[in-house]
Amino acid sequence: MDIEAGNDDTMSDIDVIEAPSPAQSPRLKREASEDDTPPEDIQNPKRPRLDLLSRSPPAYAEQPDAGFNPDRTLSPAAEGNAGRDRETQPPRSESPGERGPKRHPKYFYEDGSVVVQVEQTLFRLHKTLLSVQSTFFRELFADAQHHATEFAIDNGASLPLYVLSVDGLHVADFERLLEIMENPLLISRAAESPSLDFVSSVVLATHLLKFDIIHAWAAEELHGYWPSNLDRIGDEPDDWLLCVEYASAALQLSRDAGVPEIYKGAFYELLRRESFGQDAAPMINNADYNLLTRARQLCTTVWMGIISKPFPRSRVCKDNEKASGEKSTCVARRNDLLYYKWGTIVDNTKARDLWMDPIAGFETLRGIELPHEERNGLCASCLNSWKVTWKEKKVEFWGQLDGILDGTHVEA
C-alpha cells in the first residue's frame, strides 16, 4: 500500500497556504452542442486549435527529479518516473524551525470525514466519495494493517489522517484531480477543453490513484492534443509556443500515466521539427531520441523516393489513347518530357524541403495545380492517378512509423 502514517502526535492549528495560480497552457475548442450552455465564468473567446502559451514549462514537468541516471538524458518530466513502483516513501525528517504541513485553502471541507496529506499539504475530503471513485483509496481505507494517524479538529474530536507517498504524485496534480471531481460538468461542458497542463496533471493523478473513470476521460481529452489518427494530423507543424517542450514531456507522460495512445502524435510533432537534434533543450531520454533518429531516416528514404521520379503513365490514359485511335497529348506519354515536367513541379513547390515531414509533403503535392493536357500537362486520368497514389503513400508511410515505434503506442 502506498501510504505511510504520519507521526503519532496529533496535528492541529495548521497554517493555510495560498493556492498556486494555474499557468497558461494550450487548449482545444470543443464541438458546439445545442444542449451545451457554458457558464460565463469559464467561457473563453473563440480561439484557433491551440492557444499561445506563456513561457512556462508543462505543469507535469515542473517537479524536481528524484535522481539522475547517467545513461539517460531527460527532460524534467521524464526523470525518476520510469516504472512507478509506488513504493512507500518514509516521512522526511523536519529540520529545526521548519514549518509543518499546511491546510489547503480550498480543499479542506468543514464536513470532510478524512484528512489526506500529499507532500506538505493537507486535504480534508469525503471518504465515501474517494472510495466510490478510486480503487486506490477503497483498498487503502479497507486495509486493516495500515492504521491512520489521528488529526485533531474542533471540540476535541479527530479524523483519520493518511499521508500519501505515491511515487510521482505531487500537490498540483492532486489539486486538479479534486477540481474535476468537484465540478465535472463545469469542466467537461466548457466551450474549450481544459488546458493541456490541467489534463496532463489529471491523467497522471488518476492513473497513480486508480480513478479509472476520470482517467478514461482525461486520456480522451489528452488524445485530442496528440492524436494518432492520420486524418487528425495537421498538414503543418503546430505553431504554438513551447510545442516542442510539451511534445517532449508527452512522450514520457504516455508511459507514466498509462496513455500510450498519445505517443505517436507527440512523437511526430517532434519528428517534423527542423530544430530536432540541434537544441540542447528540451531533453528526451536516449530511447526516444534513438527512435526519432531512426524515424527521420525513414522520412528521408520515403520522401526522396517520392520526389526523385514521377509516377508512370496511368493505365486509363493508355486505354483511352488506344480506344480513340489518336495519339495522346498527355505529357506522361513521353518519359523525357515527363521527367522534365516533374522536375519543374518539384522545384516550384519546394518539395525537397519537406523531407522531414512527409505528411505535409504529400498534402502539398495533392494540392498543387498541375498543367492540363492541352497545355503540355497531364491528362485528367494521370493527374487523378497521381493524387490517389500520393494519398496511398501517405497512409503507407504512417503505417511504417509503427514499425519504428514497435509497440510504443496504441492506435485509438
Coordinates of C-alpha atoms in Angstrom, one line a residue:
M1 CA 0.0 0.0 0.0
D2 CA 1.4 3.4 -1.0
I3 CA 0.8 5.3 2.2
E4 CA 2.8 6.0 5.3
A5 CA 1.1 7.1 8.5
G6 CA 2.3 10.4 10.0
N7 CA 3.8 10.7 13.4
D8 CA 1.9 9.8 16.5
D9 CA 1.4 13.4 17.6
T10 CA -2.0 14.8 16.7
M11 CA -1.8 17.9 14.4
S12 CA -3.9 21.0 14.8
D13 CA -3.7 24.7 14.2
I14 CA -2.3 24.1 10.8
D15 CA -1.4 27.1 8.7
V16 CA -3.2 27.8 5.5
I17 CA -1.3 28.2 2.2
E18 CA -2.2 30.1 -0.9
A19 CA -3.3 28.1 -3.9
P20 CA -1.0 28.3 -6.9
S21 CA -2.3 30.2 -9.9
P22 CA -2.6 28.0 -13.0
A23 CA -0.2 28.7 -15.8
Q24 CA -1.4 29.4 -19.3
S25 CA -1.5 26.2 -21.4
P26 CA -2.8 25.3 -24.8
R27 CA -6.5 24.4 -25.2
L28 CA -8.7 22.7 -27.7
K29 CA -12.0 24.0 -28.9
R30 CA -15.0 21.7 -28.4
E31 CA -17.6 20.9 -30.9
A32 CA -20.7 23.1 -30.2
S33 CA -23.8 21.3 -29.0
E34 CA -27.4 22.7 -28.8
D35 CA -27.7 21.5 -25.3
D36 CA -24.4 22.9 -24.0
T37 CA -24.6 26.4 -22.5
P38 CA -21.1 27.1 -21.0
P39 CA -21.2 29.1 -17.8
E40 CA -19.9 32.7 -18.4
D41 CA -17.2 32.4 -15.8
I42 CA -15.4 29.6 -17.7
Q43 CA -16.3 30.6 -21.3
N44 CA -13.3 31.9 -23.3
P45 CA -13.1 33.8 -26.5
K46 CA -13.1 31.8 -29.7
R47 CA -9.6 30.6 -30.5
P48 CA -7.8 28.6 -33.1
R49 CA -6.9 25.0 -32.4
L50 CA -4.4 25.8 -29.7
D51 CA -3.8 28.9 -27.6
L52 CA -0.5 30.6 -27.3
L53 CA 1.4 29.5 -24.3
S54 CA 3.1 31.5 -21.6
R55 CA 6.8 30.8 -21.3
S56 CA 6.3 28.3 -18.5
P57 CA 7.1 24.6 -18.8
P58 CA 4.4 21.9 -18.7
A59 CA 3.0 21.6 -15.2
Y60 CA 3.8 17.9 -15.1
A61 CA 7.4 18.8 -15.9
E62 CA 7.9 21.3 -13.1
Q63 CA 8.6 18.9 -10.3
P64 CA 12.2 18.2 -9.3
D65 CA 13.8 15.0 -10.2
A66 CA 14.2 12.1 -7.7
G67 CA 17.6 11.3 -9.0
F68 CA 19.9 11.2 -12.0
N69 CA 20.7 8.3 -14.3
P70 CA 23.8 8.9 -16.4
D71 CA 22.5 6.6 -19.1
R72 CA 19.5 8.9 -19.8
T73 CA 19.3 12.4 -20.9
L74 CA 15.9 13.6 -19.8
S75 CA 13.5 16.5 -19.6
P76 CA 12.4 17.2 -16.0
A77 CA 9.1 15.3 -16.8
A78 CA 11.0 12.1 -17.7
E79 CA 13.4 11.7 -14.8
G80 CA 12.6 9.5 -11.8
N81 CA 9.3 8.2 -13.2
A82 CA 10.1 5.0 -15.1
G83 CA 8.2 2.1 -13.8
R84 CA 6.5 4.0 -11.0
D85 CA 6.8 1.2 -8.4
R86 CA 4.8 3.2 -6.0
E87 CA 6.8 2.1 -3.0
T88 CA 6.1 3.8 0.3
Q89 CA 8.4 6.6 1.0
P90 CA 9.5 7.2 4.6
P91 CA 8.4 10.6 6.1
R92 CA 11.0 13.3 5.6
S93 CA 12.6 14.5 8.9
E94 CA 11.6 18.0 9.7
S95 CA 14.6 20.4 10.2
P96 CA 14.7 22.7 13.2
G97 CA 12.4 25.7 12.6
E98 CA 10.7 24.2 9.5
R99 CA 7.0 24.6 9.4
G100 CA 4.8 21.5 9.2
P101 CA 2.0 20.6 6.8
K102 CA -0.5 23.3 5.8
R103 CA -4.2 23.1 5.1
H104 CA -5.2 23.6 1.5
P105 CA -7.2 26.9 1.2
K106 CA -9.9 25.3 -0.9
Y107 CA -10.0 21.6 -0.5
F108 CA -10.3 21.4 3.3
Y109 CA -14.0 20.9 3.6
E110 CA -15.6 21.5 7.0
D111 CA -17.8 18.4 6.6
G112 CA -15.0 16.2 5.3
S113 CA -14.6 12.9 7.0
V114 CA -10.9 12.1 6.3
V115 CA -7.7 14.1 6.0
V116 CA -5.2 13.2 3.2
Q117 CA -1.7 14.6 3.2
V118 CA 0.2 15.0 -0.2
E119 CA 3.7 16.3 0.3
Q120 CA 3.3 19.2 2.8
T121 CA -0.3 20.0 2.1
L122 CA -3.4 18.7 3.9
F123 CA -6.8 18.0 2.3
R124 CA -10.0 17.3 4.3
L125 CA -12.1 15.3 2.0
H126 CA -15.2 13.0 1.9
K127 CA -14.1 9.4 2.5
T128 CA -17.1 7.9 0.7
L129 CA -16.6 9.9 -2.5
L130 CA -13.0 8.9 -2.6
S131 CA -13.8 5.2 -2.0
V132 CA -16.5 5.1 -4.7
Q133 CA -14.3 6.6 -7.4
S134 CA -10.8 5.3 -6.6
T135 CA -9.7 1.7 -6.2
F136 CA -6.6 3.0 -4.5
F137 CA -8.5 4.8 -1.7
R138 CA -11.0 2.0 -1.4
E139 CA -8.2 -0.5 -0.8
L140 CA -6.4 1.9 1.5
F141 CA -9.4 2.6 3.8
A142 CA -10.2 -1.1 3.9
D143 CA -6.7 -2.3 4.8
A144 CA -6.6 -3.1 8.5
Q145 CA -2.8 -3.3 8.5
H146 CA -2.4 0.4 7.9
H147 CA -3.9 2.5 10.7
A148 CA -4.4 6.1 10.1
T149 CA -3.0 8.8 12.4
E150 CA -5.4 11.0 14.3
F151 CA -5.9 14.6 13.1
A152 CA -7.4 16.8 15.8
I153 CA -10.3 19.1 14.9
D154 CA -12.7 21.2 16.9
N155 CA -14.3 20.1 20.2
G156 CA -11.7 17.6 20.9
A157 CA -12.8 15.3 18.0
S158 CA -10.4 13.8 15.5
L159 CA -10.4 12.5 11.9
P160 CA -8.2 9.8 10.3
L161 CA -5.1 11.1 8.6
Y162 CA -3.4 9.3 5.7
V163 CA 0.0 10.5 4.4
L164 CA 0.3 9.6 0.8
S165 CA 3.7 8.7 -0.5
V166 CA 2.9 7.7 -4.1
D167 CA 5.9 8.0 -6.3
G168 CA 5.3 10.7 -8.9
L169 CA 2.3 12.3 -7.2
H170 CA 2.5 16.0 -6.5
V171 CA 0.2 18.5 -4.9
A172 CA -0.6 20.3 -8.2
D173 CA -1.7 17.0 -9.8
F174 CA -3.9 16.1 -6.8
E175 CA -5.4 19.6 -6.8
R176 CA -6.5 19.3 -10.4
L177 CA -7.9 15.9 -9.8
L178 CA -10.1 17.3 -6.9
E179 CA -11.2 20.2 -9.2
I180 CA -12.6 17.8 -11.8
M181 CA -14.2 15.7 -9.0
E182 CA -15.8 18.8 -7.6
N183 CA -17.1 20.3 -10.9
P184 CA -17.2 17.5 -13.5
L185 CA -19.9 19.1 -15.7
L186 CA -18.5 22.6 -15.4
I187 CA -15.2 21.4 -17.0
S188 CA -16.5 18.8 -19.4
R189 CA -19.1 21.1 -20.9
A190 CA -17.0 24.2 -21.3
A191 CA -16.6 25.8 -24.7
E192 CA -13.0 24.6 -24.8
S193 CA -11.2 21.6 -23.5
P194 CA -9.3 22.1 -20.2
S195 CA -5.8 23.3 -20.7
L196 CA -3.1 20.8 -21.6
D197 CA -1.4 21.4 -18.3
F198 CA -4.7 20.6 -16.5
V199 CA -5.4 17.4 -18.4
S200 CA -1.9 16.2 -18.1
S201 CA -2.0 16.6 -14.3
V202 CA -5.4 14.9 -14.1
V203 CA -4.4 11.9 -16.2
L204 CA -1.3 11.3 -14.1
A205 CA -3.0 11.6 -10.8
T206 CA -5.9 9.4 -11.8
H207 CA -3.5 6.8 -13.1
L208 CA -1.5 6.7 -9.9
L209 CA -4.5 6.7 -7.6
K210 CA -6.7 4.5 -9.8
F211 CA -9.6 6.8 -10.6
D212 CA -10.5 4.8 -13.6
I213 CA -13.5 6.7 -15.0
I214 CA -11.9 10.1 -14.7
H215 CA -8.7 8.7 -16.2
A216 CA -10.6 7.5 -19.2
W217 CA -12.0 11.0 -19.7
A218 CA -8.6 12.7 -19.2
A219 CA -6.9 10.2 -21.6
E220 CA -9.5 11.1 -24.3
E221 CA -9.0 14.8 -23.8
L222 CA -5.2 14.4 -24.0
H223 CA -5.5 12.3 -27.2
G224 CA -7.2 15.4 -28.7
Y225 CA -3.9 17.3 -28.3
W226 CA -1.7 14.4 -29.5
P227 CA -3.8 12.3 -32.0
S228 CA -2.6 9.1 -33.5
N229 CA -5.3 9.0 -36.2
L230 CA -3.7 10.1 -39.5
D231 CA -6.8 12.1 -40.5
R232 CA -6.3 14.4 -37.5
I233 CA -2.6 15.1 -38.1
G234 CA -2.2 18.7 -39.4
D235 CA -0.7 19.4 -42.7
E236 CA 1.8 21.7 -41.0
P237 CA 3.6 21.6 -37.6
D238 CA 1.7 23.2 -34.8
D239 CA 3.0 26.8 -34.3
W240 CA 2.0 27.3 -30.6
L241 CA 4.6 28.4 -28.2
L242 CA 6.5 25.7 -26.3
C243 CA 5.0 22.9 -28.5
V244 CA 8.4 21.1 -28.6
E245 CA 8.6 21.2 -24.8
Y246 CA 5.1 19.9 -24.4
A247 CA 5.6 17.2 -27.0
S248 CA 8.8 16.1 -25.4
A249 CA 7.2 15.8 -22.0
A250 CA 4.2 13.9 -23.6
L251 CA 6.5 11.1 -24.6
Q252 CA 7.3 10.3 -21.0
L253 CA 3.8 11.1 -19.8
S254 CA 2.4 8.5 -22.1
R255 CA 4.3 5.9 -20.1
D256 CA 4.0 7.4 -16.7
A257 CA 0.2 8.0 -16.9
G258 CA -0.9 4.9 -18.8
V259 CA -1.8 6.8 -22.0
P260 CA 0.2 5.1 -24.8
E261 CA -2.2 6.4 -27.4
I262 CA -0.7 9.9 -27.2
Y263 CA 2.8 8.8 -28.0
K264 CA 2.6 8.7 -31.8
G265 CA 1.1 12.2 -32.2
A266 CA 3.6 13.8 -29.9
F267 CA 6.4 11.8 -31.5
Y268 CA 5.6 13.0 -35.0
E269 CA 5.3 16.6 -33.8
L270 CA 8.9 16.4 -32.7
L271 CA 9.9 14.4 -35.8
R272 CA 8.7 17.1 -38.2
R273 CA 10.6 19.9 -36.4
E274 CA 13.7 21.4 -38.1
S275 CA 15.2 22.1 -34.7
F276 CA 15.1 18.5 -33.6
G277 CA 18.6 17.4 -32.6
Q278 CA 20.0 20.9 -32.8
D279 CA 18.9 22.3 -29.5
A280 CA 20.3 21.3 -26.1
A281 CA 16.7 21.5 -24.6
P282 CA 14.2 20.1 -24.2
M283 CA 15.9 16.8 -23.4
I284 CA 14.4 13.4 -24.0
N285 CA 15.6 10.0 -23.0
N286 CA 18.0 8.1 -25.1
A287 CA 15.4 5.5 -26.2
D288 CA 13.1 8.2 -27.6
Y289 CA 16.0 10.0 -29.2
N290 CA 17.1 6.8 -31.0
L291 CA 13.5 6.2 -32.2
L292 CA 13.3 9.8 -33.6
T293 CA 16.7 9.3 -35.3
R294 CA 15.5 6.1 -37.0
A295 CA 12.2 7.7 -37.9
R296 CA 14.0 10.7 -39.5
Q297 CA 16.0 8.2 -41.6
L298 CA 12.7 6.7 -42.7
C299 CA 11.3 10.1 -43.6
T300 CA 14.4 10.8 -45.8
T301 CA 14.1 7.5 -47.6
V302 CA 10.4 7.7 -48.2
W303 CA 10.4 11.3 -49.4
M304 CA 13.5 11.1 -51.6
G305 CA 11.8 8.1 -53.2
I306 CA 8.7 10.2 -53.9
I307 CA 10.3 13.3 -55.4
S308 CA 13.2 11.6 -57.3
K309 CA 11.0 10.5 -60.2
P310 CA 7.4 10.9 -61.4
F311 CA 4.8 8.2 -61.3
P312 CA 4.3 6.3 -64.6
R313 CA 1.5 7.0 -67.1
S314 CA -1.8 5.7 -65.9
R315 CA -3.4 2.6 -67.4
V316 CA -6.6 4.6 -68.2
C317 CA -4.6 7.1 -70.2
K318 CA -3.1 4.3 -72.3
D319 CA -6.5 2.7 -72.8
N320 CA -8.1 5.9 -73.8
E321 CA -5.4 6.5 -76.4
K322 CA -5.9 3.0 -77.8
A323 CA -9.7 3.3 -77.9
S324 CA -9.6 6.7 -79.7
G325 CA -7.0 5.8 -82.2
E326 CA -5.4 9.2 -81.8
K327 CA -2.1 10.0 -80.2
S328 CA -2.5 11.3 -76.7
T329 CA -1.1 14.8 -75.9
C330 CA -0.6 13.9 -72.2
V331 CA 2.9 14.7 -71.1
A332 CA 3.2 11.3 -69.4
R333 CA 3.3 9.7 -72.8
R334 CA 7.0 10.6 -73.2
N335 CA 9.4 9.9 -70.4
D336 CA 11.8 12.7 -71.3
L337 CA 9.0 15.3 -71.2
L338 CA 7.5 13.7 -68.1
Y339 CA 10.8 13.8 -66.1
Y340 CA 11.4 17.4 -67.2
K341 CA 7.9 18.4 -66.1
W342 CA 8.2 16.6 -62.8
G343 CA 11.5 18.3 -62.0
T344 CA 9.8 21.7 -62.6
I345 CA 7.0 20.7 -60.2
V346 CA 9.4 19.7 -57.5
D347 CA 11.3 22.9 -57.8
N348 CA 8.3 25.2 -57.9
T349 CA 6.7 23.5 -54.8
K350 CA 10.0 23.3 -52.9
A351 CA 9.1 19.7 -52.2
R352 CA 12.7 18.9 -51.4
D353 CA 12.4 21.0 -48.3
L354 CA 9.7 18.7 -46.9
W355 CA 11.9 15.6 -46.4
M356 CA 11.5 15.9 -42.6
D357 CA 7.7 16.0 -42.8
P358 CA 6.3 13.6 -45.4
I359 CA 2.7 14.2 -44.2
A360 CA 3.0 17.9 -45.1
G361 CA 4.8 16.9 -48.3
F362 CA 2.1 14.6 -49.6
E363 CA -0.6 17.1 -48.9
T364 CA 1.4 19.8 -50.7
L365 CA 1.6 17.6 -53.8
R366 CA -2.0 16.7 -53.7
G367 CA -3.0 20.4 -53.5
I368 CA -0.9 21.7 -56.4
E369 CA -2.5 22.8 -59.7
L370 CA -0.8 20.9 -62.5
P371 CA -1.0 22.0 -66.1
H372 CA -3.7 20.2 -68.1
E373 CA -3.2 18.0 -71.1
E374 CA -3.9 20.8 -73.6
R375 CA -1.1 22.9 -72.1
N376 CA 1.6 20.2 -72.3
G377 CA 0.5 18.8 -68.9
L378 CA -1.1 15.7 -67.5
C379 CA -4.4 14.3 -68.7
A380 CA -7.2 14.1 -66.1
S381 CA -6.7 10.3 -65.7
C382 CA -3.0 10.6 -64.9
L383 CA -3.5 13.5 -62.6
N384 CA -6.2 11.7 -60.6
S385 CA -4.0 8.6 -60.6
W386 CA -1.1 10.6 -59.1
K387 CA -3.2 12.1 -56.4
V388 CA -4.7 8.8 -55.4
T389 CA -1.2 7.3 -55.2
W390 CA 0.1 10.2 -53.1
K391 CA -2.7 9.5 -50.6
E392 CA -1.9 5.8 -50.5
K393 CA 1.8 6.6 -50.0
K394 CA 0.9 8.9 -47.1
V395 CA -1.1 6.1 -45.4
E396 CA 1.7 3.7 -46.1
F397 CA 4.3 6.0 -44.5
W398 CA 2.1 6.5 -41.4
G399 CA 2.0 2.7 -41.0
Q400 CA 5.7 2.4 -41.5
L401 CA 6.2 4.6 -38.5
D402 CA 4.6 1.9 -36.4
G403 CA 7.4 -0.4 -37.3
I404 CA 9.8 2.1 -35.9
L405 CA 7.8 2.6 -32.7
D406 CA 7.5 -1.1 -32.3
G407 CA 4.5 -1.1 -29.9
T408 CA 5.4 2.1 -28.1
H409 CA 1.9 3.5 -28.8
V410 CA -1.6 2.1 -29.3
E411 CA -3.9 3.2 -32.1
A412 CA -7.2 4.6 -30.9

